[in-house]
Amino acid sequence: MKFFIDTADLDEIQEASEMGVLNGVTTNPSLMKIAAERAGQSLDFHEHIARICDMVPGDVSAEVTAVDFDGIMAQGRALAAIRDNVVVKVPLILDGIKAINALAQEGIRSNCTLCFSPTQALLAAKAGAAYISPFLGRVDDISSEGMNLLQEIIHIYENYGYTTEVLAASIRHPMHVLQSALLGAHVATMPLGVIKKLLKHPLTDIGLAKFLGDWDTFKQNQAG
Ligand code: E4P
């Protein structure tokens, strides 16, 4: 399973990158807004995406803000020209599906975002999206079951051998990661806080404290 970090904050990307488990980055307009606020300065979108691409060897999703075909195509081409590892994030709307298909014919990879139903995901795969991003947490937020959506998408893609990678998005906690991995999602994108929570276990902390305490005793006994 590939791990992407869901942020546009360079410090967070650097921290996750240093763990050695990072395979890519997903950004969106909201995450760009947060990154600029934290940095306390305006950020040039294309320059910022270039900086992220230079920090991470894997795919970096950069989202278009146009909602018409021509606008999505123009923004998509410009984003794809930044670096080879840019993936153009396109919303799951009619003109978005058309653009995903046209971008694919130009060799430009897309991440189809804001997916909330398996039939939307089927359209994205048929259009040639490189990634489909079902938003698990936002489905849970409206008292529905995000994991059912993920399971159905994976099932449908396996039925027909679609090569579109399933990118579990809007992940809020480690159980989302565990369940996505059990279902076979190709990628999970998550905030830095969730990545860190994956390694926590109280028995690890208790066990380590015991080992270190016993080691101190052992060393004292040897010296004595
Ligand atoms: C990633 O591609 C999505 O934009 C992101 O996971 C959305 O997460 P949120 O629902 O926590 O905003």
PDB file of C-alpha atoms and ligand atoms in Angstrom:
ATOM      1  CA  MET A   1       0.000   0.000   0.000  1.00  0.00           C
ATOM      2  CA  LYS A   2       1.311   3.451  -0.911  1.00  0.00           C
ATOM      3  CA  PHE A   3       1.173   6.226   1.693  1.00  0.00           C
ATOM      4  CA  PHE A   4       0.521   9.787   0.543  1.00  0.00           C
ATOM      5  CA  ILE A   5       0.427  12.750   2.898  1.00  0.00           C
ATOM      6  CA  ASP A   6      -2.653  14.951   2.601  1.00  0.00           C
ATOM      7  CA  THR A   7      -1.188  18.433   3.047  1.00  0.00           C
ATOM      8  CA  ALA A   8       0.455  21.353   1.276  1.00  0.00           C
ATOM      9  CA  ASP A   9       2.519  22.259   4.362  1.00  0.00           C
ATOM     10  CA  LEU A  10       6.221  21.865   3.499  1.00  0.00           C
ATOM     11  CA  ASP A  11       7.289  21.198   7.102  1.00  0.00           C
ATOM     12  CA  GLU A  12       4.774  18.367   7.415  1.00  0.00           C
ATOM     13  CA  ILE A  13       5.878  16.888   4.087  1.00  0.00           C
ATOM     14  CA  GLN A  14       9.514  17.075   5.210  1.00  0.00           C
ATOM     15  CA  GLU A  15       8.731  15.375   8.534  1.00  0.00           C
ATOM     16  CA  ALA A  16       6.806  12.548   6.858  1.00  0.00           C
ATOM     17  CA  SER A  17       9.477  12.219   4.197  1.00  0.00           C
ATOM     18  CA  GLU A  18      12.153  11.721   6.860  1.00  0.00           C
ATOM     19  CA  MET A  19      10.220   8.717   8.189  1.00  0.00           C
ATOM     20  CA  GLY A  20      10.982   6.994   4.879  1.00  0.00           C
ATOM     21  CA  VAL A  21       7.448   5.741   4.351  1.00  0.00           C
ATOM     22  CA  LEU A  22       6.118   8.470   2.081  1.00  0.00           C
ATOM     23  CA  ASN A  23       5.170   7.698  -1.520  1.00  0.00           C
ATOM     24  CA  GLY A  24       3.449  10.909  -2.562  1.00  0.00           C
ATOM     25  CA  VAL A  25       1.413  13.987  -1.680  1.00  0.00           C
ATOM     26  CA  THR A  26      -2.178  15.098  -2.227  1.00  0.00           C
ATOM     27  CA  THR A  27      -3.110  18.765  -2.095  1.00  0.00           C
ATOM     28  CA  ASN A  28      -6.342  20.637  -2.682  1.00  0.00           C
ATOM     29  CA  PRO A  29      -7.378  24.323  -2.601  1.00  0.00           C
ATOM     30  CA  SER A  30      -8.313  24.129   1.092  1.00  0.00           C
ATOM     31  CA  LEU A  31      -4.926  22.643   1.971  1.00  0.00           C
ATOM     32  CA  MET A  32      -3.186  25.391  -0.046  1.00  0.00           C
ATOM     33  CA  LYS A  33      -5.124  27.981   1.965  1.00  0.00           C
ATOM     34  CA  ILE A  34      -4.028  26.376   5.246  1.00  0.00           C
ATOM     35  CA  ALA A  35      -0.384  26.150   4.110  1.00  0.00           C
ATOM     36  CA  ALA A  36      -0.324  29.846   3.162  1.00  0.00           C
ATOM     37  CA  GLU A  37      -1.912  30.842   6.488  1.00  0.00           C
ATOM     38  CA  ARG A  38       0.642  28.785   8.432  1.00  0.00           C
ATOM     39  CA  ALA A  39       3.506  30.205   6.383  1.00  0.00           C
ATOM     40  CA  GLY A  40       2.153  33.696   7.043  1.00  0.00           C
ATOM     41  CA  GLN A  41       2.626  34.687   3.416  1.00  0.00           C
ATOM     42  CA  SER A  42       0.986  34.376   0.029  1.00  0.00           C
ATOM     43  CA  LEU A  43       2.183  31.370  -1.936  1.00  0.00           C
ATOM     44  CA  ASP A  44       2.546  31.079  -5.690  1.00  0.00           C
ATOM     45  CA  PHE A  45       0.591  27.913  -6.474  1.00  0.00           C
ATOM     46  CA  HIS A  46       2.821  26.600  -9.268  1.00  0.00           C
ATOM     47  CA  GLU A  47       6.048  27.420  -7.413  1.00  0.00           C
ATOM     48  CA  HIS A  48       4.714  25.725  -4.301  1.00  0.00           C
ATOM     49  CA  ILE A  49       3.775  22.565  -6.206  1.00  0.00           C
ATOM     50  CA  ALA A  50       7.271  22.544  -7.757  1.00  0.00           C
ATOM     51  CA  ARG A  51       8.827  22.712  -4.287  1.00  0.00           C
ATOM     52  CA  ILE A  52       6.681  19.799  -3.102  1.00  0.00           C
ATOM     53  CA  CYS A  53       7.584  17.762  -6.201  1.00  0.00           C
ATOM     54  CA  ASP A  54      11.268  18.302  -5.479  1.00  0.00           C
ATOM     55  CA  MET A  55      10.823  16.998  -1.907  1.00  0.00           C
ATOM     56  CA  VAL A  56       9.008  13.774  -2.785  1.00  0.00           C
ATOM     57  CA  PRO A  57       9.925  11.301  -5.525  1.00  0.00           C
ATOM     58  CA  GLY A  58       6.334  10.018  -5.932  1.00  0.00           C
ATOM     59  CA  ASP A  59       3.157  11.504  -7.323  1.00  0.00           C
ATOM     60  CA  VAL A  60       1.973  14.950  -6.214  1.00  0.00           C
ATOM     61  CA  SER A  61      -1.688  15.789  -6.827  1.00  0.00           C
ATOM     62  CA  ALA A  62      -2.391  19.426  -7.737  1.00  0.00           C
ATOM     63  CA  GLU A  63      -6.013  20.417  -8.188  1.00  0.00           C
ATOM     64  CA  VAL A  64      -7.605  22.486 -10.937  1.00  0.00           C
ATOM     65  CA  THR A  65     -10.106  25.151  -9.931  1.00  0.00           C
ATOM     66  CA  ALA A  66     -11.779  25.536 -13.330  1.00  0.00           C
ATOM     67  CA  VAL A  67     -15.100  23.726 -13.748  1.00  0.00           C
ATOM     68  CA  ASP A  68     -15.484  23.988 -17.537  1.00  0.00           C
ATOM     69  CA  PHE A  69     -13.755  21.674 -20.026  1.00  0.00           C
ATOM     70  CA  ASP A  70     -11.499  24.270 -21.637  1.00  0.00           C
ATOM     71  CA  GLY A  71     -10.513  25.733 -18.288  1.00  0.00           C
ATOM     72  CA  ILE A  72      -9.739  22.323 -16.774  1.00  0.00           C
ATOM     73  CA  MET A  73      -7.648  21.410 -19.829  1.00  0.00           C
ATOM     74  CA  ALA A  74      -5.679  24.665 -19.712  1.00  0.00           C
ATOM     75  CA  GLN A  75      -5.021  24.423 -15.973  1.00  0.00           C
ATOM     76  CA  GLY A  76      -4.306  20.693 -16.221  1.00  0.00           C
ATOM     77  CA  ARG A  77      -1.699  21.140 -18.963  1.00  0.00           C
ATOM     78  CA  ALA A  78      -0.031  23.952 -17.022  1.00  0.00           C
ATOM     79  CA  LEU A  79       0.102  21.897 -13.815  1.00  0.00           C
ATOM     80  CA  ALA A  80       1.405  18.801 -15.609  1.00  0.00           C
ATOM     81  CA  ALA A  81       4.201  20.921 -17.120  1.00  0.00           C
ATOM     82  CA  ILE A  82       5.553  21.786 -13.640  1.00  0.00           C
ATOM     83  CA  ARG A  83       7.172  18.396 -13.017  1.00  0.00           C
ATOM     84  CA  ASP A  84       6.817  14.822 -14.307  1.00  0.00           C
ATOM     85  CA  ASN A  85       5.407  13.652 -10.966  1.00  0.00           C
ATOM     86  CA  VAL A  86       2.462  16.065 -10.986  1.00  0.00           C
ATOM     87  CA  VAL A  87      -0.929  14.367 -11.173  1.00  0.00           C
ATOM     88  CA  VAL A  88      -3.771  16.710 -12.128  1.00  0.00           C
ATOM     89  CA  LYS A  89      -6.627  16.570  -9.646  1.00  0.00           C
ATOM     90  CA  VAL A  90      -9.980  16.973 -11.389  1.00  0.00           C
ATOM     91  CA  PRO A  91     -13.432  17.095  -9.749  1.00  0.00           C
ATOM     92  CA  LEU A  92     -15.970  14.410 -10.554  1.00  0.00           C
ATOM     93  CA  ILE A  93     -18.302  16.538 -12.687  1.00  0.00           C
ATOM     94  CA  LEU A  94     -19.349  16.189 -16.323  1.00  0.00           C
ATOM     95  CA  ASP A  95     -16.670  18.475 -17.745  1.00  0.00           C
ATOM     96  CA  GLY A  96     -14.186  16.896 -15.361  1.00  0.00           C
ATOM     97  CA  ILE A  97     -14.836  13.432 -16.761  1.00  0.00           C
ATOM     98  CA  LYS A  98     -14.485  14.773 -20.311  1.00  0.00           C
ATOM     99  CA  ALA A  99     -11.219  16.467 -19.357  1.00  0.00           C
ATOM    100  CA  ILE A 100      -9.836  13.363 -17.638  1.00  0.00           C
ATOM    101  CA  ASN A 101     -10.342  11.473 -20.879  1.00  0.00           C
ATOM    102  CA  ALA A 102      -8.772  14.220 -23.003  1.00  0.00           C
ATOM    103  CA  LEU A 103      -5.849  14.659 -20.594  1.00  0.00           C
ATOM    104  CA  ALA A 104      -5.212  10.896 -20.665  1.00  0.00           C
ATOM    105  CA  GLN A 105      -5.033  11.023 -24.456  1.00  0.00           C
ATOM    106  CA  GLU A 106      -2.303  13.655 -24.080  1.00  0.00           C
ATOM    107  CA  GLY A 107      -0.446  11.413 -21.626  1.00  0.00           C
ATOM    108  CA  ILE A 108      -1.388  13.554 -18.614  1.00  0.00           C
ATOM    109  CA  ARG A 109      -2.352  11.591 -15.511  1.00  0.00           C
ATOM    110  CA  SER A 110      -5.289  12.651 -13.358  1.00  0.00           C
ATOM    111  CA  ASN A 111      -6.608  12.046  -9.865  1.00  0.00           C
ATOM    112  CA  CYS A 112     -10.405  12.151  -9.991  1.00  0.00           C
ATOM    113  CA  THR A 113     -11.500  13.806  -6.751  1.00  0.00           C
ATOM    114  CA  LEU A 114     -14.700  14.330  -4.757  1.00  0.00           C
ATOM    115  CA  CYS A 115     -15.939  10.780  -5.415  1.00  0.00           C
ATOM    116  CA  PHE A 116     -18.912   9.737  -3.299  1.00  0.00           C
ATOM    117  CA  SER A 117     -20.506   6.875  -5.249  1.00  0.00           C
ATOM    118  CA  PRO A 118     -19.332   3.675  -6.973  1.00  0.00           C
ATOM    119  CA  THR A 119     -20.971   4.692 -10.250  1.00  0.00           C
ATOM    120  CA  GLN A 120     -19.010   7.944 -10.204  1.00  0.00           C
ATOM    121  CA  ALA A 121     -15.891   5.834  -9.743  1.00  0.00           C
ATOM    122  CA  LEU A 122     -16.892   3.609 -12.664  1.00  0.00           C
ATOM    123  CA  LEU A 123     -17.126   6.683 -14.911  1.00  0.00           C
ATOM    124  CA  ALA A 124     -13.726   7.913 -13.748  1.00  0.00           C
ATOM    125  CA  ALA A 125     -12.102   4.571 -14.568  1.00  0.00           C
ATOM    126  CA  LYS A 126     -13.737   4.418 -17.980  1.00  0.00           C
ATOM    127  CA  ALA A 127     -12.531   7.977 -18.681  1.00  0.00           C
ATOM    128  CA  GLY A 128      -8.969   6.905 -17.899  1.00  0.00           C
ATOM    129  CA  ALA A 129      -8.234   8.459 -14.506  1.00  0.00           C
ATOM    130  CA  ALA A 130      -4.928   7.343 -12.994  1.00  0.00           C
ATOM    131  CA  TYR A 131      -6.436   7.587  -9.488  1.00  0.00           C
ATOM    132  CA  ILE A 132      -9.935   7.684  -8.020  1.00  0.00           C
ATOM    133  CA  SER A 133     -10.328   9.423  -4.655  1.00  0.00           C
ATOM    134  CA  PRO A 134     -13.338   8.277  -2.618  1.00  0.00           C
ATOM    135  CA  PHE A 135     -13.754  10.612   0.389  1.00  0.00           C
ATOM    136  CA  LEU A 136     -14.253   8.154   3.240  1.00  0.00           C
ATOM    137  CA  GLY A 137     -14.409  10.585   6.155  1.00  0.00           C
ATOM    138  CA  ARG A 138     -16.892  12.889   4.485  1.00  0.00           C
ATOM    139  CA  VAL A 139     -19.207   9.939   3.811  1.00  0.00           C
ATOM    140  CA  ASP A 140     -18.949   8.936   7.481  1.00  0.00           C
ATOM    141  CA  ASP A 141     -19.691  12.575   8.383  1.00  0.00           C
ATOM    142  CA  ILE A 142     -23.201  12.250   6.948  1.00  0.00           C
ATOM    143  CA  SER A 143     -23.996   9.056   8.883  1.00  0.00           C
ATOM    144  CA  SER A 144     -23.184   6.757   5.983  1.00  0.00           C
ATOM    145  CA  GLU A 145     -20.426   4.149   5.613  1.00  0.00           C
ATOM    146  CA  GLY A 146     -17.345   5.300   3.741  1.00  0.00           C
ATOM    147  CA  MET A 147     -15.846   1.804   3.799  1.00  0.00           C
ATOM    148  CA  ASN A 148     -18.824   0.405   1.866  1.00  0.00           C
ATOM    149  CA  LEU A 149     -18.059   2.908  -0.876  1.00  0.00           C
ATOM    150  CA  LEU A 150     -14.409   1.867  -0.934  1.00  0.00           C
ATOM    151  CA  GLN A 151     -15.285  -1.841  -1.000  1.00  0.00           C
ATOM    152  CA  GLU A 152     -17.735  -1.422  -3.876  1.00  0.00           C
ATOM    153  CA  ILE A 153     -15.261   0.582  -5.952  1.00  0.00           C
ATOM    154  CA  ILE A 154     -12.506  -2.006  -5.451  1.00  0.00           C
ATOM    155  CA  HIS A 155     -14.959  -4.813  -6.305  1.00  0.00           C
ATOM    156  CA  ILE A 156     -16.111  -3.112  -9.518  1.00  0.00           C
ATOM    157  CA  TYR A 157     -12.563  -2.295 -10.625  1.00  0.00           C
ATOM    158  CA  GLU A 158     -11.476  -5.897 -10.010  1.00  0.00           C
ATOM    159  CA  ASN A 159     -14.484  -7.207 -11.966  1.00  0.00           C
ATOM    160  CA  TYR A 160     -13.313  -5.431 -15.096  1.00  0.00           C
ATOM    161  CA  GLY A 161      -9.579  -5.114 -14.557  1.00  0.00           C
ATOM    162  CA  TYR A 162      -9.481  -1.320 -14.502  1.00  0.00           C
ATOM    163  CA  THR A 163      -5.999  -0.020 -13.841  1.00  0.00           C
ATOM    164  CA  THR A 164      -7.196   3.157 -12.096  1.00  0.00           C
ATOM    165  CA  GLU A 165      -5.638   3.136  -8.629  1.00  0.00           C
ATOM    166  CA  VAL A 166      -7.988   3.446  -5.677  1.00  0.00           C
ATOM    167  CA  LEU A 167      -6.780   6.247  -3.394  1.00  0.00           C
ATOM    168  CA  ALA A 168      -8.552   6.199  -0.042  1.00  0.00           C
ATOM    169  CA  ALA A 169      -9.000   9.890   0.830  1.00  0.00           C
ATOM    170  CA  SER A 170     -10.518  12.005   3.579  1.00  0.00           C
ATOM    171  CA  ILE A 171      -8.926   9.654   6.096  1.00  0.00           C
ATOM    172  CA  ARG A 172      -9.403  10.784   9.673  1.00  0.00           C
ATOM    173  CA  HIS A 173      -7.942   8.044  11.922  1.00  0.00           C
ATOM    174  CA  PRO A 174      -5.897   4.797  11.935  1.00  0.00           C
ATOM    175  CA  MET A 175      -8.984   2.558  11.595  1.00  0.00           C
ATOM    176  CA  HIS A 176      -9.628   4.154   8.207  1.00  0.00           C
ATOM    177  CA  VAL A 177      -6.090   3.154   7.203  1.00  0.00           C
ATOM    178  CA  LEU A 178      -6.450  -0.385   8.573  1.00  0.00           C
ATOM    179  CA  GLN A 179      -9.783  -0.983   6.854  1.00  0.00           C
ATOM    180  CA  SER A 180      -8.533   0.514   3.581  1.00  0.00           C
ATOM    181  CA  ALA A 181      -5.500  -1.784   3.688  1.00  0.00           C
ATOM    182  CA  LEU A 182      -7.663  -4.835   4.447  1.00  0.00           C
ATOM    183  CA  LEU A 183      -9.873  -3.986   1.468  1.00  0.00           C
ATOM    184  CA  GLY A 184      -6.831  -3.590  -0.779  1.00  0.00           C
ATOM    185  CA  ALA A 185      -6.856   0.134  -1.568  1.00  0.00           C
ATOM    186  CA  HIS A 186      -3.749   0.938  -3.605  1.00  0.00           C
ATOM    187  CA  VAL A 187      -3.087   4.199  -1.739  1.00  0.00           C
ATOM    188  CA  ALA A 188      -4.108   5.903   1.480  1.00  0.00           C
ATOM    189  CA  THR A 189      -3.679   9.646   1.767  1.00  0.00           C
ATOM    190  CA  MET A 190      -3.733  10.998   5.294  1.00  0.00           C
ATOM    191  CA  PRO A 191      -2.729  13.941   7.464  1.00  0.00           C
ATOM    192  CA  LEU A 192       0.635  13.825   9.286  1.00  0.00           C
ATOM    193  CA  GLY A 193      -1.187  13.267  12.576  1.00  0.00           C
ATOM    194  CA  VAL A 194      -2.702  10.019  11.321  1.00  0.00           C
ATOM    195  CA  ILE A 195       0.643   8.767   9.989  1.00  0.00           C
ATOM    196  CA  LYS A 196       2.136   9.337  13.448  1.00  0.00           C
ATOM    197  CA  LYS A 197      -0.763   7.621  15.206  1.00  0.00           C
ATOM    198  CA  LEU A 198      -0.133   4.462  13.155  1.00  0.00           C
ATOM    199  CA  LEU A 199       3.017   3.724  15.139  1.00  0.00           C
ATOM    200  CA  LYS A 200       1.602   4.266  18.605  1.00  0.00           C
ATOM    201  CA  HIS A 201       0.863   1.336  20.923  1.00  0.00           C
ATOM    202  CA  PRO A 202       0.910   1.513  24.744  1.00  0.00           C
ATOM    203  CA  LEU A 203       2.444  -1.959  25.024  1.00  0.00           C
ATOM    204  CA  THR A 204       5.373  -0.770  22.887  1.00  0.00           C
ATOM    205  CA  ASP A 205       5.956   2.155  25.265  1.00  0.00           C
ATOM    206  CA  ILE A 206       5.561  -0.036  28.370  1.00  0.00           C
ATOM    207  CA  GLY A 207       7.796  -2.753  26.906  1.00  0.00           C
ATOM    208  CA  LEU A 208      10.504  -0.280  25.947  1.00  0.00           C
ATOM    209  CA  ALA A 209      10.490   1.347  29.399  1.00  0.00           C
ATOM    210  CA  LYS A 210      10.898  -2.116  30.973  1.00  0.00           C
ATOM    211  CA  PHE A 211      13.764  -3.090  28.641  1.00  0.00           C
ATOM    212  CA  LEU A 212      15.609   0.182  29.281  1.00  0.00           C
ATOM    213  CA  GLY A 213      15.063  -0.084  33.047  1.00  0.00           C
ATOM    214  CA  ASP A 214      16.333  -3.664  33.096  1.00  0.00           C
ATOM    215  CA  TRP A 215      19.324  -2.647  30.980  1.00  0.00           C
ATOM    216  CA  ASP A 216      20.241   0.031  33.520  1.00  0.00           C
ATOM    217  CA  THR A 217      20.020  -2.549  36.317  1.00  0.00           C
ATOM    218  CA  PHE A 218      22.094  -5.014  34.310  1.00  0.00           C
ATOM    219  CA  LYS A 219      24.809  -2.398  33.713  1.00  0.00           C
ATOM    220  CA  GLN A 220      24.851  -1.399  37.416  1.00  0.00           C
ATOM    221  CA  ASN A 221      25.160  -5.067  38.439  1.00  0.00           C
ATOM    222  CA  GLN A 222      28.045  -5.565  36.017  1.00  0.00           C
ATOM    223  CA  ALA A 223      29.864  -2.510  37.405  1.00  0.00           C
ATOM    224  CA  GLY A 224      29.314  -3.674  40.980  1.00  0.00           C
TER     225      GLY A 224
HETATM  226  C1  E4P B   1      -7.455  14.289  -0.767  1.00  0.00           C
HETATM  227  O1  E4P B   1      -7.243  14.036  -1.898  1.00  0.00           O
HETATM  228  C2  E4P B   1      -8.661  15.005  -0.308  1.00  0.00           C
HETATM  229  O2  E4P B   1      -8.682  16.280  -0.855  1.00  0.00           O
HETATM  230  C3  E4P B   1      -8.700  15.031   1.178  1.00  0.00           C
HETATM  231  O3  E4P B   1      -8.364  13.748   1.664  1.00  0.00           O
HETATM  232  C4  E4P B   1      -9.999  15.521   1.755  1.00  0.00           C
HETATM  233  O4  E4P B   1      -9.978  15.327   3.150  1.00  0.00           O
HETATM  234  P1  E4P B   1     -10.994  16.039   4.145  1.00  0.00           P
HETATM  235  O5  E4P B   1     -12.352  15.464   3.918  1.00  0.00           O
HETATM  236  O6  E4P B   1     -10.460  15.732   5.501  1.00  0.00           O
HETATM  237  O7  E4P B   1     -10.954  17.513   3.814  1.00  0.00           O
END
